[in-house]
PDB file of C-alpha atoms in Angstrom:
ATOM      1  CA  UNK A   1      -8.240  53.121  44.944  1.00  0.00           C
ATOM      2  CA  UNK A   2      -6.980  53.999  41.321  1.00  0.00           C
ATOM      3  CA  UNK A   3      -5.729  50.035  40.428  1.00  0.00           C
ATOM      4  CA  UNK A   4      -9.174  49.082  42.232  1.00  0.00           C
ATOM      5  CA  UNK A   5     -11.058  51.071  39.466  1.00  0.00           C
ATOM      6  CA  UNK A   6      -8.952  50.597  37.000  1.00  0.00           C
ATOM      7  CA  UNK A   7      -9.978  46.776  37.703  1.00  0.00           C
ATOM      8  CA  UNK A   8     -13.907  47.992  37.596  1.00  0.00           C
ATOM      9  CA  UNK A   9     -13.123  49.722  34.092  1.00  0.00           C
ATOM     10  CA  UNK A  10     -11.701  46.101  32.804  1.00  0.00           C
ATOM     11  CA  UNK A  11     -14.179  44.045  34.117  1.00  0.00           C
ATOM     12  CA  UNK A  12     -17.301  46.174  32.959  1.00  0.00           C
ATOM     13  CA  UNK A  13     -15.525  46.291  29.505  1.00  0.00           C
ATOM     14  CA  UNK A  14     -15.021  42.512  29.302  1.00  0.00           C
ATOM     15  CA  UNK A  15     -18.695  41.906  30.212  1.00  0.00           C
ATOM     16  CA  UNK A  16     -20.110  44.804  27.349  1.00  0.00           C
ATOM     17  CA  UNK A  17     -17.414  43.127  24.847  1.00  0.00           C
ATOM     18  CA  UNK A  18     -19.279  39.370  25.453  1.00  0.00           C
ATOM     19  CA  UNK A  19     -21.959  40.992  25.043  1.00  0.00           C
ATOM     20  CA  UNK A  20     -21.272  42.584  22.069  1.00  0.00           C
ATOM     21  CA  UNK A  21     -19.858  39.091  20.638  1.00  0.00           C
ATOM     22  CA  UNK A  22     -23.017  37.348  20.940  1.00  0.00           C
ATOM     23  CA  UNK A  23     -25.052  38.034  18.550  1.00  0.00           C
ATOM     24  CA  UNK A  24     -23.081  41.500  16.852  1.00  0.00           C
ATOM     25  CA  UNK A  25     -26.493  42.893  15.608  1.00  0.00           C
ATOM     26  CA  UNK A  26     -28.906  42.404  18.498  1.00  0.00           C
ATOM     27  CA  UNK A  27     -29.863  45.864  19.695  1.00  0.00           C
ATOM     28  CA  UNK A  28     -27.980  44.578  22.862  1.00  0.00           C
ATOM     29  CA  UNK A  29     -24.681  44.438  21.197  1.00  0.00           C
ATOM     30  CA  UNK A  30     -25.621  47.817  19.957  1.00  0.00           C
ATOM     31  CA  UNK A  31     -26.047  49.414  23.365  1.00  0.00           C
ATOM     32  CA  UNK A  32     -22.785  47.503  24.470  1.00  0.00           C
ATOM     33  CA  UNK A  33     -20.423  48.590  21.565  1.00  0.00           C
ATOM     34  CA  UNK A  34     -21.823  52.267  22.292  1.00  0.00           C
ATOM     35  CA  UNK A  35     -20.195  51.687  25.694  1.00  0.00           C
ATOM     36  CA  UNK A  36     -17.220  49.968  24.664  1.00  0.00           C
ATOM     37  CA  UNK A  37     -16.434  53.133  22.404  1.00  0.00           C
ATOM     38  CA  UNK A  38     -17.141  55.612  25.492  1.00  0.00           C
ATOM     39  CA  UNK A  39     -14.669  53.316  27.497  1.00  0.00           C
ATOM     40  CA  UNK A  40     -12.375  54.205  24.923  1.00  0.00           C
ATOM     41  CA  UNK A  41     -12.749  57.815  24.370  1.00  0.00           C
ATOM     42  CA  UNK A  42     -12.303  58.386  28.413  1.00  0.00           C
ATOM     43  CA  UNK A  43      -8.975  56.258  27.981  1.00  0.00           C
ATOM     44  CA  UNK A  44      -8.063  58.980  25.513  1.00  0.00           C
ATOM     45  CA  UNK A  45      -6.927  56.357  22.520  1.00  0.00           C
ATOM     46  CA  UNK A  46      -8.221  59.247  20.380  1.00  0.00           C
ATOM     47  CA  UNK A  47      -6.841  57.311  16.664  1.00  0.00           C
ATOM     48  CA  UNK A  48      -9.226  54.104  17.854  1.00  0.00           C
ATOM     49  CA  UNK A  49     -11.995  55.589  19.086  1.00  0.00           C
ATOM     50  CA  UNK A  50     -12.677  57.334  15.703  1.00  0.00           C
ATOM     51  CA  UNK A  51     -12.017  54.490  14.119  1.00  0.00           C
ATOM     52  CA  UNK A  52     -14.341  52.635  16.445  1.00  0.00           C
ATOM     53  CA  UNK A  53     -17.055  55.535  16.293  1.00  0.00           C
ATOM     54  CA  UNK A  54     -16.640  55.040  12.227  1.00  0.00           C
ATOM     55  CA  UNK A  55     -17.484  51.053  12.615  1.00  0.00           C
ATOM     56  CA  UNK A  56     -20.623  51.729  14.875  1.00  0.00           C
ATOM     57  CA  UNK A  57     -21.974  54.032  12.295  1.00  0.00           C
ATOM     58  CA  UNK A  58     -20.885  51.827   9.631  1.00  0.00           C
ATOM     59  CA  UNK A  59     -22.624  49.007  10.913  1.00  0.00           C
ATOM     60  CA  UNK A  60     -25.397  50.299  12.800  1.00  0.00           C
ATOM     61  CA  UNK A  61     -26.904  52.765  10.084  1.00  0.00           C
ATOM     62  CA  UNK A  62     -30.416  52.873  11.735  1.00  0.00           C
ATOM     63  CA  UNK A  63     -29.392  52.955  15.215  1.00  0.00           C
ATOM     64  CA  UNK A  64     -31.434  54.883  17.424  1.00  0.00           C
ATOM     65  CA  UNK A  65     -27.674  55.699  19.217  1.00  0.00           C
ATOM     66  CA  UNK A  66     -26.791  57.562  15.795  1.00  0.00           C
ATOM     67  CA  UNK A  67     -27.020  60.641  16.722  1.00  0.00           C
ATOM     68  CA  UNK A  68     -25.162  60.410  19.588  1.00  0.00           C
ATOM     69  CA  UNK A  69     -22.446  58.500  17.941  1.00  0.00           C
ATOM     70  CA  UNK A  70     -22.150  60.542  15.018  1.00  0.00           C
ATOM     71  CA  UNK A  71     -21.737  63.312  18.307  1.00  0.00           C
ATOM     72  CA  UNK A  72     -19.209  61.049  19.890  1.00  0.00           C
ATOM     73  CA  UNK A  73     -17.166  60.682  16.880  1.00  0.00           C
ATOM     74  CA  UNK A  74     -16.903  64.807  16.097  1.00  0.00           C
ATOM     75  CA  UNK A  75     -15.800  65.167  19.496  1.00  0.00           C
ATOM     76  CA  UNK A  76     -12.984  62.584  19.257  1.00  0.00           C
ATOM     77  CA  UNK A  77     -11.712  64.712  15.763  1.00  0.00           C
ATOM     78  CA  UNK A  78     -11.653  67.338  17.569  1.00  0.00           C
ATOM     79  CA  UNK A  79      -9.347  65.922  20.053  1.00  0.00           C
ATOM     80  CA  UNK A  80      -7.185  64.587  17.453  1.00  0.00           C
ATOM     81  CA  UNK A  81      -7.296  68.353  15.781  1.00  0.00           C
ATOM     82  CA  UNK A  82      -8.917  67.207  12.640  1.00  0.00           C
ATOM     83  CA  UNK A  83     -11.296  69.725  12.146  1.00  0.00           C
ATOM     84  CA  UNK A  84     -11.908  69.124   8.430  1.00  0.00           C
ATOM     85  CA  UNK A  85     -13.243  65.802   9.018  1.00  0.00           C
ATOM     86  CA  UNK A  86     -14.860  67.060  12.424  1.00  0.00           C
ATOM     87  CA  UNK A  87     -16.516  69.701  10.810  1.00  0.00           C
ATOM     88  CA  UNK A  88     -17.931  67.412   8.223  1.00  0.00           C
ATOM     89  CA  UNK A  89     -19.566  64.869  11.032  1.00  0.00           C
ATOM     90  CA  UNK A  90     -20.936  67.831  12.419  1.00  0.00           C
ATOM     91  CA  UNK A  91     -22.886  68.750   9.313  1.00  0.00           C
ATOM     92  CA  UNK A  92     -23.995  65.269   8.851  1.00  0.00           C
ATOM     93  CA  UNK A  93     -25.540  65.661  12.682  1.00  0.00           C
ATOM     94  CA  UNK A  94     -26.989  68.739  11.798  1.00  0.00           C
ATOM     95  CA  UNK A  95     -28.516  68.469   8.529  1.00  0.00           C
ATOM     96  CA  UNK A  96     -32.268  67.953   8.440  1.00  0.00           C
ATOM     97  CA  UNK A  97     -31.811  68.146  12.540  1.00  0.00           C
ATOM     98  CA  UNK A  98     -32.850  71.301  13.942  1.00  0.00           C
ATOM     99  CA  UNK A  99     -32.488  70.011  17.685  1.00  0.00           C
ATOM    100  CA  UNK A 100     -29.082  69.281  17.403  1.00  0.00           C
ATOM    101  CA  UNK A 101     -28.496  72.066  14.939  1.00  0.00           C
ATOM    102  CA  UNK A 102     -29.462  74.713  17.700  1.00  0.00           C
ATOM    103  CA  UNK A 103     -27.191  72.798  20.269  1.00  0.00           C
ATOM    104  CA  UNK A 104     -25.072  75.158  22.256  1.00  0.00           C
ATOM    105  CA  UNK A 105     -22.300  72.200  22.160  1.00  0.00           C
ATOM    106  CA  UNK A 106     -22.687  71.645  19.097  1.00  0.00           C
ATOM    107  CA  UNK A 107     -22.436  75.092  17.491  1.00  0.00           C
ATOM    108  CA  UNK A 108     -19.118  75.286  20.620  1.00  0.00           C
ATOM    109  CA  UNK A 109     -17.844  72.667  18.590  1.00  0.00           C
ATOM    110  CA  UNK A 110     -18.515  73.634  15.334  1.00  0.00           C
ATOM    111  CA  UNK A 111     -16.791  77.005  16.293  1.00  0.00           C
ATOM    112  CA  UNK A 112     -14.096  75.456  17.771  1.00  0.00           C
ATOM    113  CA  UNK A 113     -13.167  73.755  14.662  1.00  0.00           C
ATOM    114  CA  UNK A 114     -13.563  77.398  12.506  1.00  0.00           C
ATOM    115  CA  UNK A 115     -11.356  78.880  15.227  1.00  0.00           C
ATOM    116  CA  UNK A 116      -8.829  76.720  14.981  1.00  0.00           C
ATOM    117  CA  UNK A 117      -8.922  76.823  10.835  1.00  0.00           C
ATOM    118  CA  UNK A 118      -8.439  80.268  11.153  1.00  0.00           C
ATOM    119  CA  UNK A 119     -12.281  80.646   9.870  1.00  0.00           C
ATOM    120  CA  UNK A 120     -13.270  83.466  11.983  1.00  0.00           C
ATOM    121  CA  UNK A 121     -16.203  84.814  10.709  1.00  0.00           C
ATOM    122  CA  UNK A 122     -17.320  81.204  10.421  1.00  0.00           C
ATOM    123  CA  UNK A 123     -16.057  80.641  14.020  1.00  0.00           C
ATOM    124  CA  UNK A 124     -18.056  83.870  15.502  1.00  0.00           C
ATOM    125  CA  UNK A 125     -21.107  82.954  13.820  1.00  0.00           C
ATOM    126  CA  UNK A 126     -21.296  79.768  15.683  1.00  0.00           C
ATOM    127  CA  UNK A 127     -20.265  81.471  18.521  1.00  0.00           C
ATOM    128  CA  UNK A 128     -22.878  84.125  18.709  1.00  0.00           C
ATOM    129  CA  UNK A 129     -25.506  81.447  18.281  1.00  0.00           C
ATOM    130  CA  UNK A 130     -24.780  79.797  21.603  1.00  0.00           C
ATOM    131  CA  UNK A 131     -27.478  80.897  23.976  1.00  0.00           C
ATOM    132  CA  UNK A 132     -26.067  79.850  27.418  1.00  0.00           C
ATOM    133  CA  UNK A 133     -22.307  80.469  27.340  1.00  0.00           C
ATOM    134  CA  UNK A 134     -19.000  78.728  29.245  1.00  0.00           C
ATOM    135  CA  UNK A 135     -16.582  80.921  29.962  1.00  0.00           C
ATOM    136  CA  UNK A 136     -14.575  79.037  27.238  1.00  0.00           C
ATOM    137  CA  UNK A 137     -16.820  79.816  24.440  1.00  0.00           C
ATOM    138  CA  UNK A 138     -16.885  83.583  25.375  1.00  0.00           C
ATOM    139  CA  UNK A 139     -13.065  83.524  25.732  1.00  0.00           C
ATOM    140  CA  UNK A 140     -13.122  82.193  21.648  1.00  0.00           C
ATOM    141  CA  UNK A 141     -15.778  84.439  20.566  1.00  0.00           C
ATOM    142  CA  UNK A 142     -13.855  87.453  21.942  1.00  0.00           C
ATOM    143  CA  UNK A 143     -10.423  86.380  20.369  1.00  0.00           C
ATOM    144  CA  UNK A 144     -12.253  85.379  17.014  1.00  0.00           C
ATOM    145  CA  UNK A 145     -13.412  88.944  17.280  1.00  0.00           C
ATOM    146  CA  UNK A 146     -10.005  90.594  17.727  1.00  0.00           C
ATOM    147  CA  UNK A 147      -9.069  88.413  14.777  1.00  0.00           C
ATOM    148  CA  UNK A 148     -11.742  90.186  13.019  1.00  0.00           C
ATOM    149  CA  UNK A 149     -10.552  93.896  14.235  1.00  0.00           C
ATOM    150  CA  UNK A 150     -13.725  94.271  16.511  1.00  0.00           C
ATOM    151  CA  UNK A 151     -12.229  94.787  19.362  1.00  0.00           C
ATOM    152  CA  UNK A 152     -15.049  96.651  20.647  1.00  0.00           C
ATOM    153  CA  UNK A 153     -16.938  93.997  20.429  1.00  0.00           C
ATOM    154  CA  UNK A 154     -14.469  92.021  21.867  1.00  0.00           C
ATOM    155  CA  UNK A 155     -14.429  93.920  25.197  1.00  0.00           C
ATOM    156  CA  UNK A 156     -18.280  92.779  25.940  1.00  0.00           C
ATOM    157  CA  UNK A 157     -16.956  89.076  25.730  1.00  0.00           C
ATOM    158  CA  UNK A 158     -14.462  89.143  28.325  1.00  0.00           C
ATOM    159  CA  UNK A 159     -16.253  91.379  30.844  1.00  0.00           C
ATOM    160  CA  UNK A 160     -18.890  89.070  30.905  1.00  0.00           C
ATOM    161  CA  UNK A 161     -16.052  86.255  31.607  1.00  0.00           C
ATOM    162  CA  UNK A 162     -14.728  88.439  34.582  1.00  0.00           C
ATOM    163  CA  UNK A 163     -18.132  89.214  35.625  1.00  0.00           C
ATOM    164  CA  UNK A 164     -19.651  85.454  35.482  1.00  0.00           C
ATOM    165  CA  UNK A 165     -16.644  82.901  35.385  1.00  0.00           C
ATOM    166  CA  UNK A 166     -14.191  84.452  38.358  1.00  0.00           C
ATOM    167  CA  UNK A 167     -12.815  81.364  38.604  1.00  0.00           C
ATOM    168  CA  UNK A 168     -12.220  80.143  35.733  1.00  0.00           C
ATOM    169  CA  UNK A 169      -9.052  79.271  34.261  1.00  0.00           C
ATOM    170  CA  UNK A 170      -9.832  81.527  31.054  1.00  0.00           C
ATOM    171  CA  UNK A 171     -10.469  84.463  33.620  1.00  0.00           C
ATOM    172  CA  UNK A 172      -6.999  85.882  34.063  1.00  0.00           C
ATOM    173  CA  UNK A 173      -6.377  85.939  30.573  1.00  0.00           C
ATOM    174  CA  UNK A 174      -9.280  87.736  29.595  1.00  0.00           C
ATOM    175  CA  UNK A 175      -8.115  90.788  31.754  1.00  0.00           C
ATOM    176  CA  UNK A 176      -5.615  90.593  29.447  1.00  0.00           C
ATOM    177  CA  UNK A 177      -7.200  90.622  26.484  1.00  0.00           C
ATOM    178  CA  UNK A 178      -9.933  92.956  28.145  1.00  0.00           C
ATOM    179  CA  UNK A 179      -6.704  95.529  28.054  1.00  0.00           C
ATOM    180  CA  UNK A 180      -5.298  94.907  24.904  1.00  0.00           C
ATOM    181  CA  UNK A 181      -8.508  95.343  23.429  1.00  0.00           C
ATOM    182  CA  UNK A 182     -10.062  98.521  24.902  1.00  0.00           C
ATOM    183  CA  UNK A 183      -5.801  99.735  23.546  1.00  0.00           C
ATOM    184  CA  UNK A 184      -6.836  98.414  19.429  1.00  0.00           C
ATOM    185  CA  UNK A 185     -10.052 100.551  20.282  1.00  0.00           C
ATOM    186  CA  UNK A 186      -7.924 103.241  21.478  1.00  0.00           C
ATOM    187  CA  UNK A 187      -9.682 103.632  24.867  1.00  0.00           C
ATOM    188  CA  UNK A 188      -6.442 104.071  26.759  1.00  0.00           C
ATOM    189  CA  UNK A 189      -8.329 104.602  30.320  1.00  0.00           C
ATOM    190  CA  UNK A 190      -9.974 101.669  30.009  1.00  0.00           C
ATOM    191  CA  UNK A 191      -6.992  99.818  29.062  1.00  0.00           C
ATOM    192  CA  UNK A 192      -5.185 101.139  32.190  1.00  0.00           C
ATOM    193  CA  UNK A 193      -7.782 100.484  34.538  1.00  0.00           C
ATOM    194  CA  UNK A 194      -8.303  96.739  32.855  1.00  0.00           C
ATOM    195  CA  UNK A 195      -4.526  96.140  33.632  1.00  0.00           C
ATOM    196  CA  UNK A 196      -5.129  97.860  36.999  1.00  0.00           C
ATOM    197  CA  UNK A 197      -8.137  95.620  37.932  1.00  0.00           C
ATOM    198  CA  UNK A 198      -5.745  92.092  36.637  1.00  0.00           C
ATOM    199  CA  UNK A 199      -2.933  93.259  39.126  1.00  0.00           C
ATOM    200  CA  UNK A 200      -5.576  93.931  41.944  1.00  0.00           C
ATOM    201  CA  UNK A 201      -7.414  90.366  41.121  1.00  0.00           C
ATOM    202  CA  UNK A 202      -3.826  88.416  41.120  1.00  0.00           C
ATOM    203  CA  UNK A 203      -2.948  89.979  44.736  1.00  0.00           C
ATOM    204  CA  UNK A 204      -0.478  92.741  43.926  1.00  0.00           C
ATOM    205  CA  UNK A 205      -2.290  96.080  43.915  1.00  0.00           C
ATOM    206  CA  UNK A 206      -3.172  97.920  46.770  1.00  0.00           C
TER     207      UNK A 206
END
């Protein structure tokens, strides 16, 4: 079945690429180069996907696909780990544009990139403005706040992680952390019961 979709993929690109060759600024061609990019990005050819997110905007400055594709190319810096330049599409996205400014994914990825910079303050303030959380976003937002010697703080983040993502694959590390930081905040019986409830969750305890 893979080859058979893989044959799907090429023909659907070969018809949005004619497409896109007929007339290059027909709001057709538009629509089919946003798809062409997409194509791309799920083929994970991270270096020409920005570089064909960067041509769309280029020549499509008034496209009502902008925002999107100004969306679309952030997320493929991220993947490449350029979070300068990611975090600088981002604030293009956002400026003047409250909708996307308030975006949970958006302020995830904005975070993401802070995180990653070391930026933690930056990275827990984007964090904390997320209103419906992954477990992934909790999981940051409690290490940026061990980072930041909270670990208090930190402790909410991953109970709620236990609590509302059981199966996620962040979960068994946060018991971890849930430990380690309830230890920093020197509450030693919550530590011990933390590592007691991990062993108990992985099968082990009694």
């Amino acid at each position: 079945s893979q080859p058979g979709a893989l044959a799907v993929d090429k023909k659907i690109l070969q018809e949005y690429e004619e497409a896109a060759d007929i007339d290059p600024y027909s709001p057709l061609a538009e629509s089919a180069q946003f798809r062409i990019n997409e194509m791309l990005y799920n083929s994970q050819d991270y270096p020409r996907t920005e570089q064909a997110w960067t041509d769309f905007l280029r020549r499509y400055p008034d496209s009502y696909l902008k925002n999107e594709a100004t969306l679309a190319l952030a997320e493929t810096q991220i993947m490449l780990h350029s979070w300068e330049p990611a975090k600088a599409t981002l604030a293009k996205l956002t400026t003047g544009n409250s909708a996307y400014g308030t975006m949970d994914y958006v302020l995830y990825l904005q975070g993401l990139a802070s995180y990653a910079q070391r930026r933690f303050d930056d990275a827990v303030h984007d964090f904390e403005g997320i209103r419906h959380h992954s477990a992934a976003s909790l999981f940051y937002t409690g290490r940026g706040l061990i980072e930041l010697a909270k670990p208090l703080l930190a402790t909410q983040k991953f109970q709620e992680i236990i609590q509302n993502f059981p199966e996620q694959p962040f979960t068994q590390e946060a018991y971890f952390l849930l430990a380690d930081s309830f230890f920093e905040a020197k509450d030693y019986l919550s530590a011990n019961t933390s590592y007691y409830l991990r062993v108990r969750a992985l099968g082990h305890g009694g």
